[in-house]
JSON list of C-alpha atoms in Angstrom, two decimals:
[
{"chain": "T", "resi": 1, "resn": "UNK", "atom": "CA", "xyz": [-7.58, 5.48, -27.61]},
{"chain": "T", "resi": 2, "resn": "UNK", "atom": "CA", "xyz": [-5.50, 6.81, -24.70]},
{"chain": "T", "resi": 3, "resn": "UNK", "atom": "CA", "xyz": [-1.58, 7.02, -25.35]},
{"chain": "T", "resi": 4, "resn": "UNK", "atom": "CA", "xyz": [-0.60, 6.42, -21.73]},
{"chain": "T", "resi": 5, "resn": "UNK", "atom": "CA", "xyz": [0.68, 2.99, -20.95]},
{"chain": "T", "resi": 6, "resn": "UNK", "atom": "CA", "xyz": [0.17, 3.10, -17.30]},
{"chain": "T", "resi": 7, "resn": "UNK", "atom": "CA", "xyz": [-3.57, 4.16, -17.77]},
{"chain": "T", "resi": 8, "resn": "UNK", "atom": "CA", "xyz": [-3.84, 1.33, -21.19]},
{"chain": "T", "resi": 9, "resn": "UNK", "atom": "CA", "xyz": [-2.50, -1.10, -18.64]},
{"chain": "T", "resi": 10, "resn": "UNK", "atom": "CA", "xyz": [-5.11, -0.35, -15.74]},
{"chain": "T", "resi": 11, "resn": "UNK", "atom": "CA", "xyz": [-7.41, -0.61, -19.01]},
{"chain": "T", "resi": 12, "resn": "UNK", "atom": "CA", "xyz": [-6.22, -4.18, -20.32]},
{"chain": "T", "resi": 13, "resn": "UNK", "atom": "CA", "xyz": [-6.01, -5.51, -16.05]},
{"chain": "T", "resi": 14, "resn": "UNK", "atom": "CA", "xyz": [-9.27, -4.47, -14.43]},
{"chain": "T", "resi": 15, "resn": "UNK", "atom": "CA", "xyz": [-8.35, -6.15, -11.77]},
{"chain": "T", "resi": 16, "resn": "UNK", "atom": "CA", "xyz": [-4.97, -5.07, -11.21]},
{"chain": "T", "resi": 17, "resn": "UNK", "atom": "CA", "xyz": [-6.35, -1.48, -11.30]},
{"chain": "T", "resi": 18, "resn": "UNK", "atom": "CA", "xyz": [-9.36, -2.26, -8.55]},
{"chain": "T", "resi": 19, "resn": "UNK", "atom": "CA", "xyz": [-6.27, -3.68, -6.71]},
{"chain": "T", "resi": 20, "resn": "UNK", "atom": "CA", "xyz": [-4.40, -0.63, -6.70]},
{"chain": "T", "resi": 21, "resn": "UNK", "atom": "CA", "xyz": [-7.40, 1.54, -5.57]},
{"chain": "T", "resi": 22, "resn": "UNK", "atom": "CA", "xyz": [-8.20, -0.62, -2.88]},
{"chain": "T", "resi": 23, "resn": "UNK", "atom": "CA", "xyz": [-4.23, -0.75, -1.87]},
{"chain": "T", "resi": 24, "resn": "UNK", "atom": "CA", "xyz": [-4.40, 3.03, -2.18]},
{"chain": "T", "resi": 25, "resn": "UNK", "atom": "CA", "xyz": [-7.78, 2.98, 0.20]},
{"chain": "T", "resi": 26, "resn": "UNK", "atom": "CA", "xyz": [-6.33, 0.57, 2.96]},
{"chain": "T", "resi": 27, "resn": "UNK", "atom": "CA", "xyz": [-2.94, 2.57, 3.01]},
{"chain": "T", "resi": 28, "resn": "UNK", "atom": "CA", "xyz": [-5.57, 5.72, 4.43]},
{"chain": "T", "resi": 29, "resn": "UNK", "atom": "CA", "xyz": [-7.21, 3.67, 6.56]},
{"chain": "T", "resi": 30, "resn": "UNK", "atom": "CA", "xyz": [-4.30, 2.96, 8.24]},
{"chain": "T", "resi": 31, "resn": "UNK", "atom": "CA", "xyz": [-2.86, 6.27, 8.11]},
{"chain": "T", "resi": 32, "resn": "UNK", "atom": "CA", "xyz": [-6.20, 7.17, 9.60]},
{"chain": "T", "resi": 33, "resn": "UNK", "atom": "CA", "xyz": [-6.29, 3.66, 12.21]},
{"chain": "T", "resi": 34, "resn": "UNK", "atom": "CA", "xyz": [-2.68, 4.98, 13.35]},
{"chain": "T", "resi": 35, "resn": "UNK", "atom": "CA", "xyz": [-4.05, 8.96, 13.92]},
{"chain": "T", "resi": 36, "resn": "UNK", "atom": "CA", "xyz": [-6.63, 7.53, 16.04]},
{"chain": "T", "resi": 37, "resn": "UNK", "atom": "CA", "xyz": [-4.79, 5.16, 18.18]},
{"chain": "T", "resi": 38, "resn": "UNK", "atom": "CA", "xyz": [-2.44, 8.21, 18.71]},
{"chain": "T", "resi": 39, "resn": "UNK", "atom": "CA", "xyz": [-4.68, 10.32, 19.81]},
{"chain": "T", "resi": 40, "resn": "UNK", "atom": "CA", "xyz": [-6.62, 7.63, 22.41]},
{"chain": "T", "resi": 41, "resn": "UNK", "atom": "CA", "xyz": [-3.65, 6.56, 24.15]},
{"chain": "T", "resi": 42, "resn": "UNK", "atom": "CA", "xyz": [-2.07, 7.90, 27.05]},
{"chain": "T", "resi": 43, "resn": "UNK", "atom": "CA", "xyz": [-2.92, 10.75, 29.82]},
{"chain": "T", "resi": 44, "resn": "UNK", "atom": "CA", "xyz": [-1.52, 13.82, 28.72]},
{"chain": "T", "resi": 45, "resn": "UNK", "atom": "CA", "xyz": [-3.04, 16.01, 26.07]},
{"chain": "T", "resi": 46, "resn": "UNK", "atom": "CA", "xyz": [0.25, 16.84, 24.93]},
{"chain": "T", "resi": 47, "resn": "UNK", "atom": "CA", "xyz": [0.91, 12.97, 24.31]},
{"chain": "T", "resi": 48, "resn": "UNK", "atom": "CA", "xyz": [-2.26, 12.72, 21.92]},
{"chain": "T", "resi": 49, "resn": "UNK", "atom": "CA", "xyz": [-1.39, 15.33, 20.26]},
{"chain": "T", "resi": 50, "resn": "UNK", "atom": "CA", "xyz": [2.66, 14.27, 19.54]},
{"chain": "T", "resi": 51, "resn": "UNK", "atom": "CA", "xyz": [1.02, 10.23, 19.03]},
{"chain": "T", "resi": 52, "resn": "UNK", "atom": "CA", "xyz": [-2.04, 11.03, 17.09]},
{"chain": "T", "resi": 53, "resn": "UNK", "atom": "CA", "xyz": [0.26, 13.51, 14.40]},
{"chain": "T", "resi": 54, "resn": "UNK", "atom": "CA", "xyz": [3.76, 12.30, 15.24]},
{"chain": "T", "resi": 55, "resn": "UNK", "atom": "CA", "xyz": [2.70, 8.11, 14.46]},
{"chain": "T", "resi": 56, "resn": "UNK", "atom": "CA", "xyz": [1.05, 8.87, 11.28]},
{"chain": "T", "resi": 57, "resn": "UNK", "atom": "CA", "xyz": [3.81, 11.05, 10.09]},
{"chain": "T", "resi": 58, "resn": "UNK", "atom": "CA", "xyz": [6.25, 8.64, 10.71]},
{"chain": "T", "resi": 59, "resn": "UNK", "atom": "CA", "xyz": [4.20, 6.10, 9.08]},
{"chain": "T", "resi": 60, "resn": "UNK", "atom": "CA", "xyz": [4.33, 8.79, 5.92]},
{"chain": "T", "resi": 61, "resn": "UNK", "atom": "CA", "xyz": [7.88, 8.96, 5.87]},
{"chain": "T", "resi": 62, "resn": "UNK", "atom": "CA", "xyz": [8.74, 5.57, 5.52]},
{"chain": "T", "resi": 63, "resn": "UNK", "atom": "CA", "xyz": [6.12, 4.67, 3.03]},
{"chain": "T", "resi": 64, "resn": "UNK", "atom": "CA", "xyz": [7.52, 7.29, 1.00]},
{"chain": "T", "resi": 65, "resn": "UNK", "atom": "CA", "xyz": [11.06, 6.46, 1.22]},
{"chain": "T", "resi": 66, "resn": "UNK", "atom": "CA", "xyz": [10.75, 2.65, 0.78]},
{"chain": "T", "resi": 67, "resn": "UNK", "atom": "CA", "xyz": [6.97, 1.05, -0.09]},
{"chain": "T", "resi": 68, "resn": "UNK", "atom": "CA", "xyz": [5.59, 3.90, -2.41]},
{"chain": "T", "resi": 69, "resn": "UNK", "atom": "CA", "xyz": [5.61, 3.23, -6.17]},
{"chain": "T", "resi": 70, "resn": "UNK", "atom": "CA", "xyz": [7.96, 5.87, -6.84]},
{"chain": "T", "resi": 71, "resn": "UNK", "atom": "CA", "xyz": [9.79, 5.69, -3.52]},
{"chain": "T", "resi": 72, "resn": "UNK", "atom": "CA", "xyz": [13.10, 7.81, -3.32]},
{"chain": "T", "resi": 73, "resn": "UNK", "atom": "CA", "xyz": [14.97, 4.62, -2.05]},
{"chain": "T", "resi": 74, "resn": "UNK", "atom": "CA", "xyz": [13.58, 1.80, -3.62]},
{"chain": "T", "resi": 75, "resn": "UNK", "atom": "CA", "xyz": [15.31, -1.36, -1.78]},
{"chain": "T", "resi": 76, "resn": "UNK", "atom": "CA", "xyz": [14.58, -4.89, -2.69]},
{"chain": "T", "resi": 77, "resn": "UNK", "atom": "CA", "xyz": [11.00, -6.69, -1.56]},
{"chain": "T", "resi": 78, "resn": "UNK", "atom": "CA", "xyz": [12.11, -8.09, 1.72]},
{"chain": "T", "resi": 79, "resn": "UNK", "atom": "CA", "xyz": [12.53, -4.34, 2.56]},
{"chain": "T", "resi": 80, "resn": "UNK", "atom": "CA", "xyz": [9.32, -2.84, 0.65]},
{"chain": "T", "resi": 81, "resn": "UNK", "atom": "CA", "xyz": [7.81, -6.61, 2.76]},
{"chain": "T", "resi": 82, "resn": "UNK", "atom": "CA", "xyz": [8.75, -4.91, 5.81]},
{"chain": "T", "resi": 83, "resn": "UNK", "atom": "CA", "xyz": [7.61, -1.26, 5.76]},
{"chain": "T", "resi": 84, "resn": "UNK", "atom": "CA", "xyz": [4.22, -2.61, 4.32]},
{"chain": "T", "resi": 85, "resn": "UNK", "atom": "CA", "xyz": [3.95, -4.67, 6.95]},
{"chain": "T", "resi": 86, "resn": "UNK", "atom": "CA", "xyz": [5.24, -1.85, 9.67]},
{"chain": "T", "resi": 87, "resn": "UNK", "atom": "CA", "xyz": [2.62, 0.37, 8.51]},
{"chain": "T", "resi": 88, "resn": "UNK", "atom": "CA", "xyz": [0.14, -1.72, 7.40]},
{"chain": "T", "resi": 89, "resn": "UNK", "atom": "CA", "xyz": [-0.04, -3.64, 9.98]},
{"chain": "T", "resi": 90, "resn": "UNK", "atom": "CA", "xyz": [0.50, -1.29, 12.58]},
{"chain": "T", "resi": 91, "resn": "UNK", "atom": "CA", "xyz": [-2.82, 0.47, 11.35]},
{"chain": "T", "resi": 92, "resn": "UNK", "atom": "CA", "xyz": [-4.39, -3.23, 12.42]},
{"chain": "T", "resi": 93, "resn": "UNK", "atom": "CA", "xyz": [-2.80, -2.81, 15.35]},
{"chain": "T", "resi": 94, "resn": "UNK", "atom": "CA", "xyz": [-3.97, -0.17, 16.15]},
{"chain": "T", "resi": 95, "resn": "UNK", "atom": "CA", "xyz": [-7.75, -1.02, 15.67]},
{"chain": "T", "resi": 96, "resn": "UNK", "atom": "CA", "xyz": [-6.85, -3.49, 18.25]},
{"chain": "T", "resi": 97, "resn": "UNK", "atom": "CA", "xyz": [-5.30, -1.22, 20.54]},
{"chain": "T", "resi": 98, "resn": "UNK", "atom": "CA", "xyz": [-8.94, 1.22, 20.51]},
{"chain": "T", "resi": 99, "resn": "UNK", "atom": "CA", "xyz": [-10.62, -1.71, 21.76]},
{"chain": "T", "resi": 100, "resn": "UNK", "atom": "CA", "xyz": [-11.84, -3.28, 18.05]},
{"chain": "T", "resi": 101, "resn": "UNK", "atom": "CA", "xyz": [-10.67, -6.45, 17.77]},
{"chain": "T", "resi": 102, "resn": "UNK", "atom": "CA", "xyz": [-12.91, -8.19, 15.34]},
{"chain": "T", "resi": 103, "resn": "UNK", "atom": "CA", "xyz": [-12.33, -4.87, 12.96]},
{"chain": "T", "resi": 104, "resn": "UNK", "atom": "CA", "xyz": [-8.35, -5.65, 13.27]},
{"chain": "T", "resi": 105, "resn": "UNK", "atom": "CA", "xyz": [-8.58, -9.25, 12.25]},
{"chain": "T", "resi": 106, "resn": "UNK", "atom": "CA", "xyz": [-10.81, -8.22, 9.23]},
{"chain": "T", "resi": 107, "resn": "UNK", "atom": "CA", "xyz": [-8.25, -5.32, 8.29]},
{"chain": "T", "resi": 108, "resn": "UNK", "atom": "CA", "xyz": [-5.38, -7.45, 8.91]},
{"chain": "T", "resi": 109, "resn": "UNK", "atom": "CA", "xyz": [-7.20, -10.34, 6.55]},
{"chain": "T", "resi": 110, "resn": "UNK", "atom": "CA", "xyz": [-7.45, -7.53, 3.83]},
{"chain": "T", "resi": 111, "resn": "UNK", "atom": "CA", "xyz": [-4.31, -6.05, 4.18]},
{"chain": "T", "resi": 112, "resn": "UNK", "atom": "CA", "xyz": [-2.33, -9.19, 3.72]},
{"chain": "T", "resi": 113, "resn": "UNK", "atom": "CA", "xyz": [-4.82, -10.78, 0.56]},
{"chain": "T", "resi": 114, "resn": "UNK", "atom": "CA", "xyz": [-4.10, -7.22, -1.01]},
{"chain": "T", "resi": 115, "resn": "UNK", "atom": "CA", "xyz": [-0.78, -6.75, -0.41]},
{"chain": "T", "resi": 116, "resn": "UNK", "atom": "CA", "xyz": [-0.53, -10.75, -1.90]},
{"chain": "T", "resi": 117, "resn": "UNK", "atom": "CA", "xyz": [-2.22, -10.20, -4.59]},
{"chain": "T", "resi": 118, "resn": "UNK", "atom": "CA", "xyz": [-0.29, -6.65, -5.64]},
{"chain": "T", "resi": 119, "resn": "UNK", "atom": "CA", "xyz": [3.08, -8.10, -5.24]},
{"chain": "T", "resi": 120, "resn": "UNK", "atom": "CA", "xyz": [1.87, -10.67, -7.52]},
{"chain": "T", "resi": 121, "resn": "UNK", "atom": "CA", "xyz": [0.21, -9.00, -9.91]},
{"chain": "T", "resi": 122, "resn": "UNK", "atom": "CA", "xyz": [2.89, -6.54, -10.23]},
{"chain": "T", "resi": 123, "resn": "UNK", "atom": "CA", "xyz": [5.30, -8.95, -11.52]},
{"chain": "T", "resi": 124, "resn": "UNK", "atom": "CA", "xyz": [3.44, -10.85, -13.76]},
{"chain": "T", "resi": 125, "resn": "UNK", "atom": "CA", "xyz": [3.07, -7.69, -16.40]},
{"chain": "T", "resi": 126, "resn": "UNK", "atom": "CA", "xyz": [1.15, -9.52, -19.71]},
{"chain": "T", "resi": 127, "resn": "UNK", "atom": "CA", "xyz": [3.31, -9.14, -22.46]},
{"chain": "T", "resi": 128, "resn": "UNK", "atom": "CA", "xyz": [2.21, -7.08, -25.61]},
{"chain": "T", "resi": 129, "resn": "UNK", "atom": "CA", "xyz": [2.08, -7.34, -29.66]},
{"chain": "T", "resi": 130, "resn": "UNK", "atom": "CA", "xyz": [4.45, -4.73, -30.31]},
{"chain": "T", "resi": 131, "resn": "UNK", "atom": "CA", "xyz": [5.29, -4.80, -34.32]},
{"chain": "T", "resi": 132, "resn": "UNK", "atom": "CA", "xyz": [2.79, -5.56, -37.62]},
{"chain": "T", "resi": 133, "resn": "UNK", "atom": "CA", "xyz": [4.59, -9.06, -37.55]},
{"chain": "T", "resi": 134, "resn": "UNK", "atom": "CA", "xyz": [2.76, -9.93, -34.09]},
{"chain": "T", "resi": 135, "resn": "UNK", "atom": "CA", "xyz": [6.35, -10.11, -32.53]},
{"chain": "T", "resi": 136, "resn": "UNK", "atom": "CA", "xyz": [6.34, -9.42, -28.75]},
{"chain": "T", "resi": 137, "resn": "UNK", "atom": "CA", "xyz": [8.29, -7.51, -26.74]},
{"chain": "T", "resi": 138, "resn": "UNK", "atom": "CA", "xyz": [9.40, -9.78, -24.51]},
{"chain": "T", "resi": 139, "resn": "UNK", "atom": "CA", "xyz": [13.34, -10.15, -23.51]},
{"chain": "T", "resi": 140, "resn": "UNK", "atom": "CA", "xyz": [12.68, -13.44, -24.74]},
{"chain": "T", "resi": 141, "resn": "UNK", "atom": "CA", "xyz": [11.30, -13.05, -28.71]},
{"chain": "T", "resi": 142, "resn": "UNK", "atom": "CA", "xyz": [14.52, -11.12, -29.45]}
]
């Protein structure tokens, strides 16, 4: 039996951990949605080039200041709300703006039932048997 509570959590909430990889799998995608819109729009080479690195990069920046698990500025959820939804949906967006519109709605759809569903999840931690008396170690047993 594993010692690691993050990885005997993922093991006791399936679902929370397919959650997380799919989070972690539609936070690439639109890293990668952003890239490409970058480097479609405009005339100039130069301008793909600073919009296909330069949007992504930002998008990096602020996910890892405010939205990442470990962020180095963790504000409250209206804020985390808002970056998710900057980046997040911006990577919809940005399918749009390529000329994809039904593949926007459907990664908009899955961004926001994820998103939903982590925020959700990630709050509602089950609460385990922590002593031979079956006493939990919830603020509320004690």
């Amino acid at each position: 039996m594993t010692t690691d509570p993050g990885t005997a959590l993922f093991a006791e909430r399936p679902w929370f951990a397919a959650n997380e990889i799919l989070a972690f799998v539609v936070e690439l995608a639109a890293l990668a949605c952003l890239s490409w819109w970058g480097f479609t729009v405009g005339d100039s080479r130069s301008l793909h080039i600073l919009l296909g690195l330069g949007v992504p990069l930002t998008a990096i920046v602020l996910w890892s200041l405010f939205a990442a698990p470990k962020a180095r500025l963790r504000p409250g959820l209206p804020v985390v709300l808002l970056v998710k939804t900057v980046v997040l949906g911006g990577g919809a967006a940005a399918v749009y703006g390529v000329g994809y519109p039904l593949a926007a709605v459907v990664m908009a759809v899955v961004v926001v039932a994820n998103t939903a569903v982590a925020e959700t999840l990630r709050r509602t931690v089950p609460v385990r048997p922590v002593g031979p008396d079956g006493a939990t170690g919830s603020p509320e047993s004690g």
